Amino acid sequence: MLFRSVADTIGLFSEAGVVGVSIEDFAASYGTGALYERDLAVERVRAAKAAADGVGFPVTLTARAECYLINHPDAFAESVWRANAYREAGADCLYVPGVTDAETIEALVREVDGPLNVVMGLSGSPLTVRQLEDLGVKRISIGGSLARATFGVIQRAAREMRDEGTFGYAAEQVPDSELCAFFTGRLAARAA
């Protein structure tokens, strides 16, 4: 039943025109707070790959090894094992979220047999795009950091209005005409 769910989900995404999917190995839906068992995690990736291959156009399958996110006792070795097993099962890209230091990222690039994805934009992740590129990272995600940064601006503006009764935050806003031009340009590019 689980494998059918993966295939059905990818089928629905493909109908919407999605060309990339990510499959997690964290069993949050089971309420365990743990990673899926290795065999099940690999089978989920294999099922996702089969479903992606069946949609009729290229779909990039990213498989996540979330060992660092759950503080696995041997996060590096388990991430390497899982990422390589996911690659063998058909994943196009291998995502190890939660790693922020150059030494570990460089070691993962060496040990993982495929394109590595890391997440940046979180507190404590000071590496630049150039540094990540030099380390061999092939894909960078930002997770929800951009949205959380936006909510930080909203929170500071709300506090300013509440506590000071002022609207100084408005000096940093993007002019309406610039936003309209940006979105109009994006829509025009899509229509072309």
Tab-separated table of C-alpha atoms in Angstrom:
chain	number	residue	atom	x	y	z
A	1	MET	CA	0.000	0.000	0.000
A	2	LEU	CA	2.820	2.399	0.835
A	3	PHE	CA	4.433	1.956	-2.586
A	4	ARG	CA	1.173	2.638	-4.370
A	5	SER	CA	0.884	5.851	-2.369
A	6	VAL	CA	4.312	7.023	-3.577
A	7	ALA	CA	3.403	6.213	-7.188
A	8	ASP	CA	-0.015	7.860	-6.917
A	9	THR	CA	1.508	10.988	-5.438
A	10	ILE	CA	4.095	11.294	-8.179
A	11	GLY	CA	1.368	10.694	-10.752
A	12	LEU	CA	-0.676	13.560	-9.315
A	13	PHE	CA	2.345	15.827	-9.268
A	14	SER	CA	3.178	15.010	-12.873
A	15	GLU	CA	-0.370	15.875	-13.960
A	16	ALA	CA	0.265	19.317	-12.514
A	17	GLY	CA	3.510	19.606	-14.500
A	18	VAL	CA	5.914	19.088	-11.602
A	19	VAL	CA	9.337	18.020	-12.880
A	20	GLY	CA	11.050	17.353	-9.560
A	21	VAL	CA	10.099	15.446	-6.433
A	22	SER	CA	11.780	14.785	-3.128
A	23	ILE	CA	11.289	11.668	-1.049
A	24	GLU	CA	12.021	11.789	2.661
A	25	ASP	CA	13.329	8.989	4.826
A	26	PHE	CA	12.032	10.411	8.094
A	27	ALA	CA	9.043	8.441	9.346
A	28	ALA	CA	7.201	11.435	10.805
A	29	SER	CA	3.860	10.149	9.552
A	30	TYR	CA	4.318	7.045	11.675
A	31	GLY	CA	4.820	9.197	14.765
A	32	THR	CA	8.119	7.487	15.577
A	33	GLY	CA	10.432	10.444	15.058
A	34	ALA	CA	12.900	8.047	13.443
A	35	LEU	CA	14.182	7.188	10.011
A	36	TYR	CA	12.454	4.533	7.976
A	37	GLU	CA	14.206	1.201	8.268
A	38	ARG	CA	16.896	0.932	5.608
A	39	ASP	CA	15.153	-1.635	3.394
A	40	LEU	CA	11.855	0.233	3.452
A	41	ALA	CA	13.570	3.558	2.754
A	42	VAL	CA	15.347	2.099	-0.284
A	43	GLU	CA	12.139	0.473	-1.558
A	44	ARG	CA	10.331	3.813	-1.272
A	45	VAL	CA	13.003	5.428	-3.475
A	46	ARG	CA	12.820	2.534	-5.945
A	47	ALA	CA	9.013	2.893	-6.124
A	48	ALA	CA	9.290	6.650	-6.592
A	49	LYS	CA	11.804	6.163	-9.418
A	50	ALA	CA	9.537	3.675	-11.178
A	51	ALA	CA	6.624	6.093	-10.882
A	52	ALA	CA	8.725	9.034	-12.090
A	53	ASP	CA	9.954	7.035	-15.070
A	54	GLY	CA	6.346	6.296	-16.018
A	55	VAL	CA	5.063	9.851	-16.397
A	56	GLY	CA	6.332	10.409	-19.932
A	57	PHE	CA	8.771	13.256	-19.295
A	58	PRO	CA	11.927	13.670	-17.212
A	59	VAL	CA	11.331	14.020	-13.471
A	60	THR	CA	14.237	14.668	-11.117
A	61	LEU	CA	14.025	12.437	-8.056
A	62	THR	CA	15.805	13.746	-4.972
A	63	ALA	CA	16.202	11.305	-2.079
A	64	ARG	CA	16.805	12.646	1.403
A	65	ALA	CA	19.060	11.110	4.055
A	66	GLU	CA	17.815	12.954	7.127
A	67	CYS	CA	20.223	11.507	9.677
A	68	TYR	CA	21.527	14.882	10.827
A	69	LEU	CA	18.017	16.231	11.344
A	70	ILE	CA	17.174	13.510	13.862
A	71	ASN	CA	20.600	13.516	15.541
A	72	HIS	CA	21.387	9.962	14.486
A	73	PRO	CA	24.260	8.631	16.636
A	74	ASP	CA	26.406	7.988	13.548
A	75	ALA	CA	24.903	10.571	11.217
A	76	PHE	CA	27.804	10.724	8.768
A	77	ALA	CA	28.133	6.973	8.138
A	78	GLU	CA	24.371	6.460	8.017
A	79	SER	CA	23.937	9.394	5.608
A	80	VAL	CA	26.610	7.987	3.299
A	81	TRP	CA	25.066	4.506	3.392
A	82	ARG	CA	21.568	5.799	2.725
A	83	ALA	CA	22.567	8.289	0.016
A	84	ASN	CA	24.512	5.639	-1.884
A	85	ALA	CA	21.702	3.103	-1.528
A	86	TYR	CA	19.209	5.697	-2.765
A	87	ARG	CA	21.412	6.431	-5.761
A	88	GLU	CA	21.512	2.708	-6.569
A	89	ALA	CA	17.714	2.650	-6.262
A	90	GLY	CA	17.456	5.385	-8.911
A	91	ALA	CA	17.648	8.763	-7.151
A	92	ASP	CA	19.013	11.530	-9.348
A	93	CYS	CA	20.080	13.811	-6.504
A	94	LEU	CA	21.058	13.008	-2.902
A	95	TYR	CA	20.051	15.413	-0.163
A	96	VAL	CA	21.659	15.418	3.284
A	97	PRO	CA	19.938	18.264	5.156
A	98	GLY	CA	21.283	19.570	8.441
A	99	VAL	CA	24.996	19.689	7.593
A	100	THR	CA	26.477	23.180	7.714
A	101	ASP	CA	30.244	22.813	8.089
A	102	ALA	CA	32.642	22.674	5.159
A	103	GLU	CA	34.610	19.665	6.412
A	104	THR	CA	31.577	17.391	6.672
A	105	ILE	CA	30.138	18.605	3.379
A	106	GLU	CA	33.444	17.983	1.620
A	107	ALA	CA	33.630	14.475	3.115
A	108	LEU	CA	30.058	13.759	2.008
A	109	VAL	CA	30.885	14.883	-1.545
A	110	ARG	CA	33.813	12.426	-1.530
A	111	GLU	CA	31.840	9.499	-0.091
A	112	VAL	CA	28.468	9.898	-1.791
A	113	ASP	CA	28.354	8.510	-5.314
A	114	GLY	CA	26.141	11.129	-6.927
A	115	PRO	CA	25.200	14.809	-6.933
A	116	LEU	CA	24.939	16.153	-3.380
A	117	ASN	CA	22.281	18.612	-2.186
A	118	VAL	CA	22.622	20.546	1.094
A	119	VAL	CA	20.425	23.138	2.774
A	120	MET	CA	21.648	26.649	3.524
A	121	GLY	CA	19.979	29.804	4.777
A	122	LEU	CA	19.539	28.417	8.272
A	123	SER	CA	21.084	29.946	11.358
A	124	GLY	CA	24.664	28.827	11.637
A	125	SER	CA	25.180	28.081	7.936
A	126	PRO	CA	27.715	30.720	6.893
A	127	LEU	CA	28.964	29.075	3.695
A	128	THR	CA	28.502	30.916	0.400
A	129	VAL	CA	27.329	29.539	-2.928
A	130	ARG	CA	30.895	29.802	-4.215
A	131	GLN	CA	32.298	27.885	-1.239
A	132	LEU	CA	29.687	25.146	-1.661
A	133	GLU	CA	30.458	24.949	-5.366
A	134	ASP	CA	34.174	24.626	-4.561
A	135	LEU	CA	33.347	21.802	-2.117
A	136	GLY	CA	31.546	19.947	-4.922
A	137	VAL	CA	27.924	20.528	-3.924
A	138	LYS	CA	25.640	20.282	-6.971
A	139	ARG	CA	22.361	21.595	-5.530
A	140	ILE	CA	21.500	24.005	-2.723
A	141	SER	CA	18.132	24.179	-1.008
A	142	ILE	CA	16.996	26.976	1.271
A	143	GLY	CA	14.082	25.168	2.898
A	144	GLY	CA	11.685	27.563	4.554
A	145	SER	CA	14.390	30.090	5.455
A	146	LEU	CA	13.218	32.739	2.987
A	147	ALA	CA	9.650	32.547	4.317
A	148	ARG	CA	10.894	32.636	7.926
A	149	ALA	CA	13.059	35.673	7.115
A	150	THR	CA	9.973	37.356	5.653
A	151	PHE	CA	7.990	36.556	8.789
A	152	GLY	CA	10.846	38.100	10.791
A	153	VAL	CA	10.347	41.368	8.898
A	154	ILE	CA	6.585	41.185	9.528
A	155	GLN	CA	7.159	40.486	13.216
A	156	ARG	CA	9.556	43.432	13.609
A	157	ALA	CA	7.133	45.730	11.747
A	158	ALA	CA	4.216	44.633	13.930
A	159	ARG	CA	6.247	45.229	17.092
A	160	GLU	CA	7.285	48.660	15.829
A	161	MET	CA	3.664	49.633	15.161
A	162	ARG	CA	2.479	48.208	18.483
A	163	ASP	CA	5.300	49.452	20.714
A	164	GLU	CA	6.384	52.698	19.015
A	165	GLY	CA	3.337	53.669	17.014
A	166	THR	CA	5.601	54.296	14.005
A	167	PHE	CA	5.908	52.914	10.484
A	168	GLY	CA	9.660	53.057	9.873
A	169	TYR	CA	9.607	49.560	8.410
A	170	ALA	CA	8.003	51.058	5.289
A	171	ALA	CA	11.334	52.599	4.248
A	172	GLU	CA	12.541	49.098	3.311
A	173	GLN	CA	9.574	48.079	1.186
A	174	VAL	CA	9.769	47.312	-2.513
A	175	PRO	CA	7.807	49.893	-4.541
A	176	ASP	CA	4.515	48.630	-5.956
A	177	SER	CA	5.583	49.460	-9.534
A	178	GLU	CA	8.728	47.324	-9.133
A	179	LEU	CA	6.701	44.383	-7.822
A	180	CYS	CA	4.206	44.693	-10.660
A	181	ALA	CA	6.994	44.795	-13.238
A	182	PHE	CA	8.652	41.775	-11.650
A	183	PHE	CA	5.493	39.661	-11.646
A	184	THR	CA	4.364	40.876	-15.071
A	185	GLY	CA	7.773	39.972	-16.476
A	186	ARG	CA	7.592	36.516	-14.918
A	187	LEU	CA	4.120	35.926	-16.340
A	188	ALA	CA	5.134	37.195	-19.780
A	189	ALA	CA	8.158	34.872	-19.797
A	190	ARG	CA	5.940	31.906	-18.922
A	191	ALA	CA	3.457	32.736	-21.689
A	192	ALA	CA	6.184	32.963	-24.328
